[in-house]
Amino acid sequence: LRYEMLYRTADAIGAGKIATAHHREDQAETVLLHLLRGTGPEGLGGIPPVRGRLIRPLLQTSRQEIEQYLSDNGIGHIEDETNENMAFARNRLRRIIWPELESINPAASENIARAARIMRKENAFLDELAASYLPAEGSRIKCSVLLGAPEVLQGRMLRLLIDRLSVGKKDFGEAHIEALQRLVESGGMLNLPSGVVARCDNGELWLFVAQAPLEEVVLTAQPCRWGDFTICAVKSDRNFSQKEDTIILNCDKIDKSISVRVWQRDDRLYLSDGRGERSAKRLFAEHGISPTLRERWPVICVDGKAAAIYGIGADKRFLPTKDGNQIEITIYTNKQEDNRNG
């Protein structure tokens, strides 16, 4: 909440940087708290001196030096009242543990802060090394590339991939990285924090942020956007010529409505290829439509029952006859539709 306020204020006044007053003891306390919860090299690097617009110019200055400067120059300051609340781990560390550490070595905070600087440099080098195995952009990677990298870099590679997503890697711990590594070896799908989904199939790992489920929409002659597609349905008493990106159905078989939705497990089509009725899942697999795409792939329904699947075909029970009214469902990707509209 504090950082949200700082960013809002910086935007309001046009500030390019936000300087916080974190000092050397803050840094040392942070490193110890991270160590107590079992952190890795990044956590042992402590508080970064620069993160985007945030800068911390006093990070190598002791609290005593800051307080002495304020006193010498007659500058007042405010003490956060929560600093006295011993319910917080940082305050217990500061009030109870820290005096004992300084009795062992008076330079404890200076030494820990120095170790954090060393760790940040080494961590940055390892990140660069891990990044050299990753594609230039995106959050996909071939499993063979990941497993072929040095074992010590594999978890780091996964963290860097996660960090490319819009949600970042803040809520991801070692348990999540280990689960991802098991997924690479076994395949399948994994739900992760912040709505991230990991899918491993066809020798490739893909990380993405799950999109909101698509609702069923009744189709009309007016083009509508549904997920990544633009779809419209036009009735006619003439025969349509079969074109790419169209599905033609028999109007006489439509009692109430024609709609588009995602597939359901009991969806089945009887295509005119002579191979009998088959499940939507099997048809997706036969046509190379990945599990990820299936969740946002158009299934055309007549009165709620699956009648056709985009790119696969229509159930022969809904195909038009030579006579009678027909309906043409035109399906474009949104990119195609934008190009068509200039």
Coordinates of C-alpha atoms in Angstrom, one line a residue:
L1 CA 0.0 0.0 0.0
R2 CA 2.9 2.4 0.8
Y3 CA 4.5 1.7 -2.6
E4 CA 1.1 2.2 -4.4
M5 CA 0.8 5.6 -2.7
L6 CA 4.3 6.5 -3.7
Y7 CA 3.8 5.6 -7.3
R8 CA 0.5 7.5 -7.5
T9 CA 2.1 10.5 -6.0
A10 CA 5.1 10.3 -8.3
D11 CA 2.8 10.1 -11.3
A12 CA 0.7 13.1 -10.0
I13 CA 3.7 15.4 -9.7
G14 CA 5.7 14.0 -12.6
A15 CA 8.6 12.6 -10.6
G16 CA 11.0 10.3 -12.5
K17 CA 12.4 8.6 -9.3
I18 CA 11.2 7.6 -5.9
A19 CA 14.0 7.7 -3.2
T20 CA 13.3 5.6 -0.1
A21 CA 15.3 5.9 3.2
H22 CA 16.3 2.2 3.6
H23 CA 19.7 2.1 5.4
R24 CA 22.4 -0.5 6.1
E25 CA 20.7 -2.0 9.1
D26 CA 17.5 -2.5 7.1
Q27 CA 19.5 -4.3 4.5
A28 CA 21.2 -6.6 7.0
E29 CA 17.9 -7.4 8.8
T30 CA 16.3 -8.2 5.4
V31 CA 19.0 -10.6 4.5
L32 CA 18.7 -12.4 7.9
L33 CA 14.9 -12.7 7.6
H34 CA 15.2 -14.1 4.1
L35 CA 17.8 -16.6 5.3
L36 CA 15.5 -17.7 8.1
R37 CA 12.7 -18.5 5.7
G38 CA 15.0 -20.5 3.4
T39 CA 15.8 -18.1 0.5
G40 CA 18.0 -18.6 -2.5
P41 CA 20.8 -16.3 -3.9
E42 CA 18.3 -13.6 -4.9
G43 CA 16.9 -13.3 -1.4
L44 CA 20.5 -13.2 0.0
G45 CA 21.1 -10.2 -2.1
G46 CA 18.7 -8.3 0.1
I47 CA 17.1 -5.0 -0.9
P48 CA 18.2 -3.9 -4.4
P49 CA 19.6 -0.3 -4.6
V50 CA 17.6 0.3 -7.8
R51 CA 14.4 -1.3 -9.0
G52 CA 12.7 0.6 -11.8
R53 CA 11.9 4.1 -10.5
L54 CA 12.7 3.1 -6.9
I55 CA 16.2 4.2 -5.7
R56 CA 17.7 3.7 -2.3
P57 CA 20.7 6.1 -2.0
L58 CA 21.2 5.5 1.8
L59 CA 21.4 1.7 1.6
Q60 CA 25.1 1.7 2.6
T61 CA 24.7 4.3 5.3
S62 CA 24.1 3.3 8.9
R63 CA 21.1 4.4 10.9
Q64 CA 23.4 6.0 13.4
E65 CA 25.0 8.2 10.7
I66 CA 21.6 9.3 9.4
E67 CA 20.3 10.1 12.9
Q68 CA 23.5 12.1 13.7
Y69 CA 23.2 14.1 10.5
L70 CA 19.6 15.0 11.3
S71 CA 20.6 16.0 14.8
D72 CA 23.6 18.1 13.6
N73 CA 21.4 19.9 11.1
G74 CA 18.3 20.4 13.2
I75 CA 16.1 18.2 10.9
G76 CA 13.2 16.5 12.5
H77 CA 11.8 13.1 11.5
I78 CA 8.9 10.8 12.2
E79 CA 9.2 7.4 13.9
D80 CA 6.8 4.8 12.7
E81 CA 4.8 3.8 15.7
T82 CA 4.7 0.2 14.5
N83 CA 8.5 -0.1 15.0
E84 CA 7.7 -0.7 18.7
N85 CA 5.3 -3.6 18.0
M86 CA 7.0 -6.8 19.0
A87 CA 4.4 -8.9 17.1
F88 CA 6.5 -8.2 13.9
A89 CA 9.5 -10.5 13.3
R90 CA 11.6 -7.6 12.1
N91 CA 11.1 -5.7 15.3
R92 CA 12.0 -8.7 17.5
L93 CA 15.1 -9.2 15.4
R94 CA 16.0 -5.6 15.8
R95 CA 15.3 -5.3 19.5
I96 CA 16.3 -8.7 20.8
I97 CA 18.6 -10.5 18.4
W98 CA 20.6 -7.7 16.9
P99 CA 22.3 -6.5 20.1
E100 CA 23.6 -10.1 20.6
L101 CA 24.9 -10.2 17.1
E102 CA 26.8 -6.9 17.6
S103 CA 28.2 -8.2 20.8
I104 CA 29.8 -11.0 18.8
N105 CA 30.9 -8.6 16.0
P106 CA 30.2 -4.9 16.2
A107 CA 30.5 -4.7 12.3
A108 CA 27.7 -7.2 11.8
S109 CA 25.4 -5.0 9.8
E110 CA 28.3 -3.7 7.6
N111 CA 29.6 -7.3 7.0
I112 CA 26.1 -8.6 6.1
A113 CA 25.4 -5.7 3.8
R114 CA 28.8 -6.3 2.1
A115 CA 27.9 -10.0 1.6
A116 CA 24.6 -8.9 0.1
R117 CA 26.4 -6.7 -2.5
I118 CA 28.6 -9.7 -3.4
M119 CA 25.6 -12.0 -3.7
R120 CA 23.7 -9.5 -6.0
K121 CA 26.7 -9.4 -8.4
E122 CA 27.0 -13.1 -8.5
N123 CA 23.2 -13.6 -8.8
A124 CA 23.1 -11.1 -11.8
F125 CA 25.9 -13.1 -13.5
L126 CA 24.0 -16.4 -13.0
D127 CA 20.8 -14.8 -14.3
E128 CA 22.7 -13.8 -17.5
L129 CA 24.1 -17.3 -17.9
A130 CA 20.6 -18.8 -17.4
A131 CA 19.1 -16.3 -19.8
S132 CA 21.5 -17.4 -22.5
Y133 CA 19.7 -20.7 -22.7
L134 CA 16.2 -19.1 -23.1
P135 CA 14.5 -17.8 -26.3
A136 CA 14.9 -14.1 -26.9
E137 CA 11.3 -13.5 -25.8
G138 CA 8.1 -15.2 -24.8
S139 CA 7.5 -17.8 -22.1
R140 CA 7.9 -21.0 -24.1
I141 CA 10.9 -23.3 -24.0
K142 CA 11.7 -26.7 -25.4
C143 CA 12.0 -29.3 -22.7
S144 CA 15.2 -30.6 -24.2
V145 CA 16.8 -27.2 -23.9
L146 CA 15.8 -26.9 -20.3
L147 CA 16.9 -30.4 -19.3
G148 CA 20.1 -30.0 -21.3
A149 CA 21.2 -26.9 -19.3
P150 CA 23.3 -27.3 -16.2
E151 CA 21.1 -28.5 -13.3
V152 CA 22.1 -25.6 -11.2
L153 CA 20.6 -23.2 -13.8
Q154 CA 17.3 -25.0 -14.6
G155 CA 15.3 -23.6 -11.7
R156 CA 16.7 -20.1 -12.4
M157 CA 15.7 -20.5 -16.1
L158 CA 12.1 -21.2 -14.9
R159 CA 12.1 -18.2 -12.6
L160 CA 13.2 -16.0 -15.5
L161 CA 10.4 -17.4 -17.7
I162 CA 7.9 -16.7 -15.0
D163 CA 9.2 -13.1 -14.6
R164 CA 8.4 -12.5 -18.3
L165 CA 4.7 -12.9 -17.5
S166 CA 2.7 -9.8 -16.6
V167 CA 2.2 -11.0 -13.0
G168 CA 5.9 -11.4 -12.2
K169 CA 7.5 -14.0 -9.9
K170 CA 6.8 -12.5 -6.5
D171 CA 4.4 -15.2 -5.3
F172 CA 6.5 -18.1 -6.5
G173 CA 8.5 -20.2 -4.1
E174 CA 10.9 -23.2 -4.4
A175 CA 8.0 -25.6 -4.1
H176 CA 6.5 -24.1 -7.3
I177 CA 9.8 -24.4 -9.2
E178 CA 10.2 -28.0 -8.1
A179 CA 6.6 -28.7 -9.3
L180 CA 7.5 -27.2 -12.7
Q181 CA 10.6 -29.3 -13.0
R182 CA 8.5 -32.4 -12.3
L183 CA 6.0 -31.3 -14.9
V184 CA 8.7 -31.0 -17.5
E185 CA 9.6 -34.6 -16.9
S186 CA 6.1 -36.0 -16.8
G187 CA 4.0 -33.7 -19.0
G188 CA 0.5 -32.3 -18.3
M189 CA -0.8 -29.1 -16.8
L190 CA -0.2 -27.2 -13.6
N191 CA -2.0 -24.3 -12.0
L192 CA 0.3 -21.8 -10.2
P193 CA 0.0 -18.6 -8.2
S194 CA -1.4 -15.4 -9.7
G195 CA -3.5 -17.3 -12.3
V196 CA -0.4 -18.7 -14.1
V197 CA -0.9 -22.0 -15.9
A198 CA 2.0 -24.2 -17.0
R199 CA 1.4 -26.7 -19.8
C200 CA 3.9 -29.3 -21.0
D201 CA 3.2 -31.3 -24.2
N202 CA 4.8 -32.1 -27.5
G203 CA 8.2 -31.6 -25.9
E204 CA 7.6 -27.9 -25.0
L205 CA 6.8 -26.1 -21.8
W206 CA 4.5 -23.1 -22.0
L207 CA 3.7 -20.6 -19.2
F208 CA 0.8 -18.2 -19.5
V209 CA -1.7 -16.3 -17.5
A210 CA -5.1 -17.9 -17.7
Q211 CA -7.7 -15.8 -19.4
A212 CA -11.3 -15.5 -18.1
P213 CA -13.5 -18.3 -19.3
L214 CA -15.4 -17.5 -22.5
E215 CA -19.2 -17.5 -22.2
E216 CA -21.7 -18.9 -24.7
V217 CA -22.9 -16.3 -27.2
V218 CA -25.9 -16.4 -29.5
L219 CA -24.8 -15.6 -33.1
T220 CA -26.5 -13.1 -35.4
A221 CA -25.8 -11.4 -38.7
Q222 CA -23.9 -8.7 -36.8
P223 CA -20.3 -9.7 -36.4
C224 CA -19.3 -10.3 -32.7
R225 CA -15.9 -10.8 -31.1
W226 CA -15.6 -14.0 -29.2
G227 CA -12.1 -14.6 -27.7
D228 CA -9.6 -14.4 -30.5
F229 CA -12.3 -14.7 -33.2
T230 CA -14.9 -12.6 -35.0
I231 CA -18.0 -14.6 -35.9
C232 CA -21.3 -13.9 -37.6
A233 CA -24.2 -16.1 -38.9
V234 CA -26.2 -15.1 -42.0
K235 CA -29.4 -16.9 -43.2
S236 CA -30.2 -17.3 -46.8
D237 CA -32.5 -19.3 -49.2
R238 CA -29.8 -19.7 -51.7
N239 CA -26.9 -22.1 -51.9
F240 CA -23.7 -20.7 -50.5
S241 CA -20.4 -21.6 -52.1
Q242 CA -18.2 -23.3 -49.5
K243 CA -15.4 -20.8 -48.6
E244 CA -12.5 -20.9 -46.2
D245 CA -13.4 -19.9 -42.7
T246 CA -17.1 -20.7 -43.1
I247 CA -19.4 -23.4 -41.8
I248 CA -22.7 -24.0 -43.6
L249 CA -25.7 -25.5 -41.7
N250 CA -29.3 -26.4 -42.4
C251 CA -31.6 -23.7 -41.1
D252 CA -34.5 -26.2 -40.9
K253 CA -32.6 -28.0 -38.2
I254 CA -32.5 -24.9 -36.0
D255 CA -35.4 -24.5 -33.7
K256 CA -34.3 -21.6 -31.4
S257 CA -30.8 -20.3 -31.8
I258 CA -27.3 -20.9 -33.1
S259 CA -24.5 -20.0 -30.7
V260 CA -20.7 -20.4 -30.1
R261 CA -19.1 -21.7 -27.0
V262 CA -16.0 -23.7 -25.8
W263 CA -16.1 -27.5 -26.0
Q264 CA -17.7 -29.7 -23.4
R265 CA -16.6 -33.2 -22.6
D266 CA -19.8 -34.7 -23.9
D267 CA -19.6 -33.0 -27.3
R268 CA -19.5 -35.4 -30.2
L269 CA -19.7 -35.0 -34.0
Y270 CA -20.6 -37.4 -36.7
L271 CA -18.5 -36.1 -39.6
S272 CA -19.1 -37.1 -43.2
D273 CA -15.7 -38.8 -43.5
G274 CA -17.3 -42.2 -42.9
R275 CA -15.4 -42.8 -39.6
G276 CA -18.4 -42.6 -37.3
E277 CA -19.3 -40.4 -34.3
R278 CA -16.2 -39.2 -32.4
S279 CA -15.7 -37.1 -29.3
A280 CA -14.6 -33.5 -29.6
K281 CA -11.5 -34.3 -27.6
R282 CA -10.5 -37.0 -30.1
L283 CA -11.2 -34.7 -33.1
F284 CA -9.0 -32.0 -31.5
A285 CA -6.2 -34.4 -31.1
E286 CA -6.6 -35.7 -34.7
H287 CA -6.4 -32.2 -36.1
G288 CA -3.4 -31.1 -34.0
I289 CA -5.3 -28.5 -31.9
S290 CA -3.4 -28.3 -28.6
P291 CA -5.1 -28.6 -25.2
T292 CA -4.4 -24.9 -24.6
L293 CA -6.1 -23.8 -27.8
R294 CA -9.1 -26.0 -27.2
E295 CA -10.1 -23.9 -24.2
R296 CA -10.8 -20.9 -26.5
W297 CA -11.7 -22.7 -29.8
P298 CA -15.1 -22.1 -31.4
V299 CA -17.7 -24.8 -31.1
I300 CA -20.9 -23.9 -33.1
C301 CA -24.1 -25.1 -31.4
V302 CA -27.6 -25.6 -32.6
D303 CA -30.1 -25.2 -29.8
G304 CA -27.3 -25.9 -27.3
K305 CA -26.0 -29.1 -29.1
A306 CA -22.6 -29.2 -30.7
A307 CA -23.1 -29.0 -34.5
A308 CA -19.7 -28.0 -35.8
I309 CA -16.1 -27.2 -34.7
Y310 CA -14.1 -24.6 -36.4
G311 CA -11.3 -26.0 -38.6
I312 CA -12.6 -29.6 -38.2
G313 CA -16.1 -29.8 -39.8
A314 CA -19.8 -30.0 -39.2
D315 CA -21.9 -32.9 -38.0
K316 CA -23.5 -34.5 -41.1
R317 CA -26.9 -34.4 -39.3
F318 CA -26.8 -30.6 -39.5
L319 CA -25.5 -30.3 -43.1
P320 CA -27.7 -28.4 -45.6
T321 CA -29.7 -30.1 -48.3
K322 CA -30.0 -28.9 -51.9
D323 CA -33.3 -27.3 -51.1
G324 CA -34.3 -25.1 -48.1
N325 CA -32.8 -22.4 -46.1
Q326 CA -29.2 -22.4 -45.1
I327 CA -27.1 -20.5 -42.6
E328 CA -23.4 -19.5 -43.2
I329 CA -21.2 -19.0 -40.1
T330 CA -18.2 -17.0 -41.0
I331 CA -15.2 -17.1 -38.6
Y332 CA -12.1 -15.0 -38.7
T333 CA -9.4 -14.5 -36.3
N334 CA -9.5 -10.9 -34.9
K335 CA -6.3 -10.1 -36.6
Q336 CA -7.8 -11.2 -40.0
E337 CA -10.9 -9.1 -39.3
D338 CA -8.9 -6.0 -38.4
N339 CA -6.9 -6.4 -41.7
R340 CA -10.2 -6.8 -43.7
N341 CA -11.5 -3.6 -42.2
G342 CA -8.3 -1.8 -43.2

